[in-house]
XYZ file of C-alpha atoms in Angstrom:
518
model
C 0.000 0.000 0.000
C 2.817 2.387 0.816
C 4.422 1.678 -2.566
C 1.130 2.411 -4.315
C 0.727 5.666 -2.409
C 4.300 6.681 -3.171
C 3.723 5.928 -6.861
C 0.504 7.970 -6.806
C 2.274 10.907 -5.194
C 4.937 10.850 -7.911
C 2.327 11.061 -10.661
C 0.776 14.249 -11.999
C -2.430 14.751 -13.971
C -2.495 17.452 -16.657
C -5.798 18.395 -18.284
C -5.197 20.087 -21.638
C -8.292 21.233 -23.508
C -10.461 18.611 -21.795
C -8.057 15.706 -22.432
C -6.455 14.341 -19.261
C -2.850 13.192 -19.417
C -1.089 11.392 -16.595
C 2.663 11.023 -16.209
C 5.390 11.030 -13.602
C 6.809 14.208 -12.129
C 10.293 12.917 -12.885
C 9.365 12.771 -16.583
C 8.568 16.471 -16.606
C 11.926 17.246 -14.983
C 13.821 15.804 -17.968
C 13.638 19.137 -19.798
C 14.380 21.897 -17.284
C 13.438 25.560 -17.568
C 10.087 24.763 -19.187
C 6.543 25.356 -18.039
C 5.883 21.698 -17.229
C 9.088 21.352 -15.236
C 7.944 24.120 -12.881
C 4.482 22.815 -11.961
C 3.549 23.495 -8.344
C 0.277 23.402 -6.448
C 0.530 27.157 -5.881
C -0.260 27.831 -9.549
C -3.684 29.105 -10.540
C -3.950 26.212 -13.022
C -3.983 23.645 -10.193
C -7.319 22.185 -9.138
C -7.040 20.739 -5.597
C -10.384 18.931 -5.848
C -9.613 17.048 -9.033
C -5.893 16.977 -8.213
C -4.930 18.117 -11.722
C -3.518 21.046 -13.661
C -5.798 22.554 -16.288
C -4.514 24.356 -19.420
C -6.852 25.652 -22.109
C -4.494 24.781 -24.949
C -4.502 22.532 -28.029
C -4.721 18.895 -26.835
C -3.381 17.373 -30.071
C -0.142 19.324 -29.943
C 0.283 18.604 -26.233
C 0.266 14.857 -26.929
C 3.419 15.301 -29.028
C 4.923 17.638 -26.428
C 4.377 15.116 -23.630
C 5.849 12.408 -25.831
C 8.885 14.681 -26.250
C 9.373 14.618 -22.474
C 9.053 10.830 -22.440
C 11.188 9.897 -25.446
C 13.316 12.987 -26.032
C 12.119 13.234 -29.663
C 9.842 16.034 -30.837
C 7.628 15.117 -33.791
C 5.333 17.401 -35.761
C 1.610 16.471 -36.001
C 0.510 16.681 -39.630
C -3.053 17.705 -38.728
C -1.920 21.000 -37.161
C -0.925 24.238 -38.891
C 2.703 25.257 -38.472
C 2.141 28.646 -36.761
C -0.191 27.004 -34.240
C 2.474 24.407 -33.450
C 5.040 27.174 -32.928
C 2.685 29.069 -30.616
C 2.108 25.961 -28.537
C 5.837 25.255 -28.289
C 6.441 28.840 -27.212
C 3.732 28.579 -24.559
C 5.241 25.416 -23.097
C 8.732 26.916 -23.238
C 10.177 24.578 -25.869
C 12.472 25.298 -28.826
C 10.952 24.706 -32.274
C 14.392 23.857 -33.674
C 14.299 20.564 -31.760
C 11.878 19.021 -34.274
C 13.153 15.682 -35.581
C 14.710 15.559 -39.083
C 11.948 13.256 -40.336
C 9.352 15.987 -39.669
C 11.485 19.039 -40.413
C 10.535 19.447 -44.084
C 6.824 19.105 -43.339
C 7.093 21.431 -40.366
C 8.938 24.226 -42.231
C 6.517 24.306 -45.166
C 4.459 26.970 -43.421
C 7.489 29.272 -43.366
C 7.775 29.076 -47.137
C 4.055 29.734 -47.359
C 4.377 32.784 -45.121
C 7.224 34.106 -47.290
C 5.092 33.661 -50.411
C 2.134 35.432 -48.786
C 4.401 38.301 -47.739
C 5.595 38.660 -51.354
C 2.007 38.613 -52.617
C 1.121 41.337 -50.121
C 3.897 43.516 -51.525
C 2.778 42.806 -55.088
C -0.706 44.140 -54.337
C -2.532 41.636 -56.542
C -5.997 42.331 -55.164
C -8.541 43.048 -57.890
C -11.268 44.064 -55.466
C -12.260 47.661 -54.969
C -10.177 49.098 -52.112
C -11.966 50.986 -49.382
C -11.243 54.615 -48.581
C -9.664 53.516 -45.307
C -7.261 51.198 -47.167
C -6.234 54.053 -49.469
C -5.733 56.404 -46.533
C -3.454 53.840 -44.871
C -1.078 54.020 -47.849
C -0.710 57.740 -47.168
C -0.513 57.359 -43.366
C -3.691 59.387 -42.911
C -5.940 56.801 -41.277
C -6.041 58.666 -37.959
C -6.898 61.993 -39.612
C -9.461 60.192 -41.781
C -11.230 58.667 -38.788
C -11.210 61.923 -36.866
C -12.309 63.978 -39.924
C -9.322 66.344 -39.754
C -8.236 66.092 -43.409
C -7.454 69.268 -45.304
C -8.350 69.864 -48.950
C -5.118 68.402 -50.442
C -5.216 65.371 -48.122
C -8.715 64.581 -49.391
C -7.913 65.080 -53.082
C -4.432 63.449 -53.250
C -5.530 59.861 -52.382
C -8.445 60.071 -54.833
C -6.231 61.177 -57.727
C -3.644 58.544 -56.798
C -6.331 55.853 -56.837
C -7.430 56.977 -60.320
C -3.968 56.366 -61.809
C -2.532 53.587 -59.614
C -5.569 51.544 -58.546
C -7.381 50.446 -61.714
C -10.072 48.615 -59.728
C -10.900 51.470 -57.367
C -13.630 53.025 -59.516
C -15.127 53.157 -62.995
C -13.114 56.298 -63.814
C -9.915 54.490 -62.775
C -10.773 51.625 -65.138
C -11.280 54.107 -67.998
C -7.904 55.719 -67.300
C -6.285 52.276 -67.188
C -7.803 51.415 -70.571
C -6.527 54.697 -72.028
C -3.042 54.028 -70.629
C -2.939 50.516 -72.089
C -4.198 51.842 -75.427
C -1.367 54.380 -75.681
C 1.216 51.798 -74.588
C 0.130 49.351 -77.294
C -0.192 52.118 -79.908
C 3.278 53.457 -79.139
C 4.920 50.037 -79.381
C 3.077 49.091 -82.577
C 4.042 52.434 -84.118
C 7.670 51.965 -83.076
C 7.770 48.564 -84.784
C 5.829 49.441 -87.944
C 7.880 52.505 -88.800
C 10.863 50.233 -89.515
C 8.958 48.273 -92.184
C 10.045 49.156 -95.741
C 6.445 49.598 -96.887
C 5.858 52.123 -94.097
C 8.845 54.307 -94.922
C 9.025 57.250 -97.317
C 12.089 57.700 -99.560
C 14.118 60.877 -99.161
C 14.775 62.211 -102.670
C 17.515 64.642 -103.746
C 17.945 66.573 -106.962
C 21.234 65.620 -108.618
C 22.586 67.744 -111.479
C 25.129 66.308 -113.895
C 26.763 67.284 -117.181
C 26.189 65.202 -120.265
C 28.740 64.382 -122.964
C 27.607 67.211 -125.250
C 28.163 69.779 -122.482
C 24.544 70.240 -121.388
C 23.287 69.912 -117.819
C 20.656 67.463 -116.717
C 19.081 66.622 -113.399
C 17.659 63.522 -111.841
C 16.103 62.387 -108.525
C 18.296 60.236 -106.283
C 17.034 58.161 -103.367
C 19.428 58.832 -100.523
C 17.609 57.151 -97.663
C 14.178 56.418 -96.255
C 12.407 57.832 -93.236
C 9.225 56.857 -91.406
C 5.932 58.215 -92.607
C 4.892 61.517 -91.083
C 1.854 59.894 -89.434
C 4.099 57.943 -87.083
C 5.528 61.199 -85.734
C 2.095 62.453 -84.752
C 1.221 59.129 -83.179
C 4.433 59.299 -81.134
C 3.658 62.876 -80.095
C 0.160 61.990 -78.884
C 1.377 58.899 -77.029
C 4.269 60.667 -75.304
C 2.039 63.609 -74.408
C -0.158 61.157 -72.477
C 2.865 59.476 -70.900
C 4.247 62.859 -69.818
C 0.925 63.878 -68.308
C 0.635 60.517 -66.526
C 4.157 60.678 -65.068
C 3.691 64.220 -63.755
C 0.336 63.454 -62.132
C 1.482 60.186 -60.596
C 4.628 61.783 -59.218
C 2.688 64.723 -57.770
C 0.241 62.502 -55.867
C 2.649 59.656 -54.959
C 2.619 58.788 -51.227
C 6.445 58.602 -51.162
C 8.222 60.443 -53.964
C 11.508 58.561 -53.533
C 9.817 55.170 -53.788
C 8.108 56.330 -56.966
C 11.436 57.302 -58.544
C 13.087 54.031 -57.491
C 10.406 51.783 -58.995
C 11.867 49.983 -62.072
C 8.708 50.448 -64.145
C 8.694 54.185 -63.473
C 12.391 54.456 -64.348
C 11.737 52.763 -67.700
C 8.774 55.050 -68.363
C 10.733 58.222 -67.546
C 13.794 57.225 -69.616
C 11.658 56.197 -72.604
C 9.761 59.492 -72.529
C 12.956 61.537 -72.214
C 14.503 59.649 -75.147
C 11.604 60.756 -77.341
C 12.062 64.424 -76.467
C 15.841 64.201 -76.902
C 15.404 62.521 -80.288
C 12.940 65.235 -81.313
C 15.331 68.021 -80.311
C 18.303 66.514 -82.177
C 16.167 65.978 -85.256
C 15.148 69.625 -85.240
C 18.789 70.635 -84.840
C 19.800 68.363 -87.750
C 22.078 66.370 -85.443
C 20.659 62.918 -85.676
C 22.593 60.189 -83.920
C 22.459 56.500 -84.700
C 23.497 55.743 -81.113
C 20.539 57.689 -79.731
C 18.232 55.902 -82.150
C 19.580 52.615 -80.843
C 18.832 53.592 -77.248
C 15.288 54.499 -78.232
C 14.667 50.750 -78.167
C 13.972 51.218 -74.477
C 10.514 52.402 -75.531
C 9.632 48.774 -76.125
C 10.251 48.226 -72.435
C 7.056 50.164 -71.818
C 5.422 46.756 -72.073
C 6.552 46.316 -68.474
C 3.968 48.932 -67.526
C 1.324 46.351 -68.304
C 2.347 44.548 -65.112
C 0.407 47.217 -63.212
C -2.750 45.873 -64.840
C -1.960 42.147 -64.989
C -1.499 39.956 -61.925
C -0.151 37.117 -64.077
C 2.765 39.216 -65.335
C 3.644 40.231 -61.783
C 3.640 36.587 -60.729
C 5.829 35.628 -63.694
C 8.402 38.316 -62.899
C 8.603 37.350 -59.246
C 8.810 33.684 -60.233
C 12.101 34.460 -61.958
C 13.209 36.428 -58.903
C 12.389 33.507 -56.638
C 14.227 31.160 -59.029
C 17.339 33.337 -59.228
C 19.566 30.717 -57.584
C 18.442 28.024 -60.021
C 18.901 30.336 -62.989
C 22.403 31.302 -61.851
C 23.222 27.611 -61.445
C 21.907 26.957 -64.965
C 24.049 29.730 -66.446
C 27.112 28.487 -64.566
C 26.785 24.940 -65.912
C 26.080 26.233 -69.413
C 29.199 28.423 -69.372
C 31.247 25.536 -68.007
C 29.969 23.175 -70.691
C 30.442 25.744 -73.466
C 34.082 26.295 -72.605
C 34.833 22.580 -72.229
C 33.153 21.489 -75.465
C 34.594 24.413 -77.444
C 38.085 23.259 -76.495
C 37.225 19.601 -77.170
C 35.759 20.265 -80.623
C 38.755 22.395 -81.604
C 41.254 19.640 -80.871
C 38.952 16.818 -82.038
C 38.694 18.315 -85.526
C 42.479 18.568 -85.727
C 43.188 14.918 -84.922
C 42.249 13.661 -88.400
C 42.955 15.184 -91.766
C 40.181 17.712 -92.355
C 40.697 20.287 -95.101
C 37.186 21.757 -94.487
C 37.685 22.392 -90.800
C 35.265 25.089 -89.590
C 36.815 25.375 -86.140
C 39.807 27.596 -86.653
C 40.092 28.573 -82.964
C 38.526 27.935 -79.567
C 36.644 31.284 -79.563
C 34.986 30.219 -82.815
C 34.093 26.930 -81.144
C 32.355 28.837 -78.352
C 29.642 29.940 -80.774
C 29.139 26.349 -81.953
C 28.970 25.104 -78.346
C 26.334 27.709 -77.401
C 24.162 26.840 -80.388
C 24.517 23.116 -79.754
C 23.957 23.094 -75.991
C 20.842 25.246 -76.332
C 19.562 22.771 -78.988
C 19.241 25.531 -81.622
C 21.614 24.089 -84.217
C 21.970 26.673 -86.996
C 24.146 24.321 -89.043
C 26.631 27.013 -90.018
C 29.431 25.059 -88.286
C 29.455 21.270 -88.095
C 32.123 18.716 -87.183
C 33.464 16.650 -90.065
C 35.488 13.955 -88.255
C 34.210 10.997 -86.267
C 35.804 12.237 -83.076
C 34.245 15.652 -83.625
C 30.823 14.075 -84.182
C 31.166 12.174 -80.910
C 32.033 15.397 -79.071
C 29.045 17.097 -80.735
C 26.713 14.339 -79.531
C 28.013 14.666 -75.971
C 27.612 18.451 -76.195
C 23.951 18.155 -77.277
C 23.128 15.648 -74.517
C 24.840 17.756 -71.866
C 22.931 20.825 -73.040
C 19.566 19.056 -72.779
C 20.331 17.901 -69.238
C 21.613 21.292 -68.096
C 18.536 23.098 -69.359
C 15.971 20.504 -68.305
C 17.052 20.118 -64.667
C 16.251 23.643 -63.339
C 12.996 23.974 -65.313
C 10.819 21.966 -62.855
C 11.964 24.232 -60.011
C 10.913 27.329 -61.934
C 7.587 25.732 -62.854
C 6.920 24.727 -59.236
C 7.674 28.272 -58.051
C 5.238 29.696 -60.574
C 2.583 27.161 -59.559
C 3.173 28.048 -55.893
C 2.735 31.775 -56.488
C -0.249 31.281 -58.764
C -2.083 28.844 -56.476
C -1.687 31.157 -53.483
C -2.904 34.083 -55.579
C -6.021 32.167 -56.581
C -6.636 31.114 -52.989
C -6.239 34.691 -51.733
C -8.705 35.975 -54.313
C -11.382 33.635 -52.925
C -10.847 34.557 -49.279
C -13.479 36.775 -47.646
C -12.169 40.264 -47.070
C -14.002 40.736 -43.790
C -13.748 38.191 -41.016
C -15.261 37.952 -37.583
C -13.031 39.463 -34.936
C -12.085 37.218 -32.032
C -11.497 39.162 -28.848
C -8.261 38.119 -27.055
C -9.973 38.064 -23.650
C -9.478 35.128 -21.303
C -11.742 34.640 -18.309
C -9.764 34.804 -15.041
C -9.500 31.552 -13.126
C -9.902 31.616 -9.355
C -6.971 30.502 -7.278
C -7.463 27.284 -5.391
C -5.564 28.278 -2.252
C -8.521 28.110 0.138
C -10.411 25.029 1.086
C -13.345 24.430 -1.219
C -16.673 25.360 0.209
C -15.148 27.404 3.089
C -14.560 30.709 1.248
C -17.175 33.334 0.644
C -19.326 32.612 3.715
C -20.531 29.189 2.702
C -22.483 30.166 -0.434
C -26.016 29.828 0.816
C -28.047 30.168 -2.399
C -29.072 27.498 -4.835
C -26.011 28.105 -6.870
C -23.872 28.846 -3.846
C -20.739 27.171 -2.679
C -18.403 28.730 -5.256
C -16.906 27.121 -8.357
C -15.191 24.339 -6.387
C -18.565 23.245 -4.910
C -20.227 23.308 -8.323
C -17.365 21.229 -9.754
C -17.689 18.758 -6.899
C -21.437 18.450 -7.431
C -20.790 17.814 -11.115
C -18.357 15.045 -10.189
C -20.951 13.451 -7.903
C -23.615 13.668 -10.591
C -21.518 12.338 -13.484
C -19.201 10.001 -11.540
C -21.001 8.823 -8.401
C -18.101 6.697 -7.155
C -15.372 9.283 -7.651
C -16.044 11.079 -4.340
C -15.912 7.844 -2.337
C -12.609 6.922 -3.947
C -11.109 10.301 -2.986
C -12.465 10.028 0.583
C -11.019 6.540 0.968
C -7.684 7.800 -0.346
C -7.722 10.655 2.180
C -8.681 8.227 4.953
C -5.873 5.856 4.055
C -3.458 8.756 3.864
C -4.587 9.962 7.288
C -4.236 6.456 8.783
C -0.715 6.069 7.372
C 0.307 9.464 8.646
C -1.037 8.663 12.096
C 0.613 5.253 12.299
C 4.004 5.828 10.698
C 4.690 9.519 11.035
C 3.343 10.109 14.556
C 2.125 13.619 13.657
C 1.873 16.427 16.125
C -1.416 17.863 17.310
C -1.120 20.698 14.787
C -0.805 18.236 11.860
C -3.801 16.268 13.154
C -5.897 19.404 13.191
C -4.933 20.104 9.575
C -5.938 16.575 8.513
C -9.259 16.855 10.367
C -9.923 20.237 8.764
C -9.197 18.831 5.315
C -11.533 15.861 5.880
C -14.221 18.142 7.279
C -13.999 20.335 4.182
C -14.483 17.354 1.859
C -17.466 16.198 3.876
C -19.047 19.660 3.611
C -18.528 19.697 -0.130
C -19.939 16.207 -0.472
C -23.074 17.185 1.461
């Protein structure tokens, strides 16, 4: 009997979310400096009637935590979200880095998901109409907006900004977005068509020459061609809109420096300035072929379409997320190009080959690039058997180098796209859950003795109500506890020879249980 009582005293009952767990106190001491290793009866979580500690936490996670104390191995439950598991570990005072290697990949998936969601938040892919409060937050005016202390410019600036930068904010914003896309497409189409021979006008010059009989004659000579005059007016109208758009967007931007640092805005500003510079040099008769070459940046205005297309934003950030894989691909391609260029140069020189196309290793670099990328122009081909063998190896190596990183890029795109689709279907407004926890009474006093006895129908305090519930649901539980107390009292009296003060404490404890039972 003494051994059974000693074993019972060494056990502890922990009720987590309604699930009761029982273990030894020594088990909880295996991991010091944690919440479970510091359990004492003085805590507010301790229930002296039920002889257990109650925690309103997730019971499924606690099963793995208790198993960690028993076995020393922390496993991740697959039916629990990662952030919830981290919160539970933090509450119990455990380190999340102690998760076993077999569960580490599954456990850390939520971190990748959180990184993706953070990127999507920065991309601003929402196609729903933003509220006025959301727009005011971008300008840091939410407090003034709620208190109604906005001045005239603070009321107008966010509205104009929403017209040009939030296409889904209103019908007028959608019209402006359509106009902007129209001018972008018109400008690019005009830039491409004016290079077509059928769209160019010949520049004629009168040439006077002397004939054999000493008379003068003249003829028209075609010196060059220039774009049709209509393209100039199209470019003027398009760039007038782009200039107006840049000035307005810069004037109403929340942060001017961020506006100037945005890559799309830099492209737009440089492309517009190149048009005006080209116009000025043309008027001054100082045309420059180099400046005309740099005018190709106007085609980069296509990047402005990313403001109106979520798919293009996702594609761009897919390449950013796959930067390591792309760098690895380029490294292996460069390595293979150099190796196979050297091999093909010496392979074609082993046998007699009067039609050798590979006069040097730099020339072989072009052949290696074309072969490894599976383009194969056919302008340079090996003629010897050894050279053909090297060419076959070069083609196979190129296919493998290109094919290996592609699944990673595709998976990144699918990850971004799937999360974007899921976010678009989420409700924008959710029910708020108040972070208020009802205070638990301390169990320091004897149950039923505090508060003057609790005379009403619902009197007796929470301990009395809990005891009545135990009697109603488990009729034999109270007798078992009374017998245990009686046995404990008998053992104390026989073996410990307690003093009169200890006897009075035991009698008081028994009297309290009898009162609660009645």
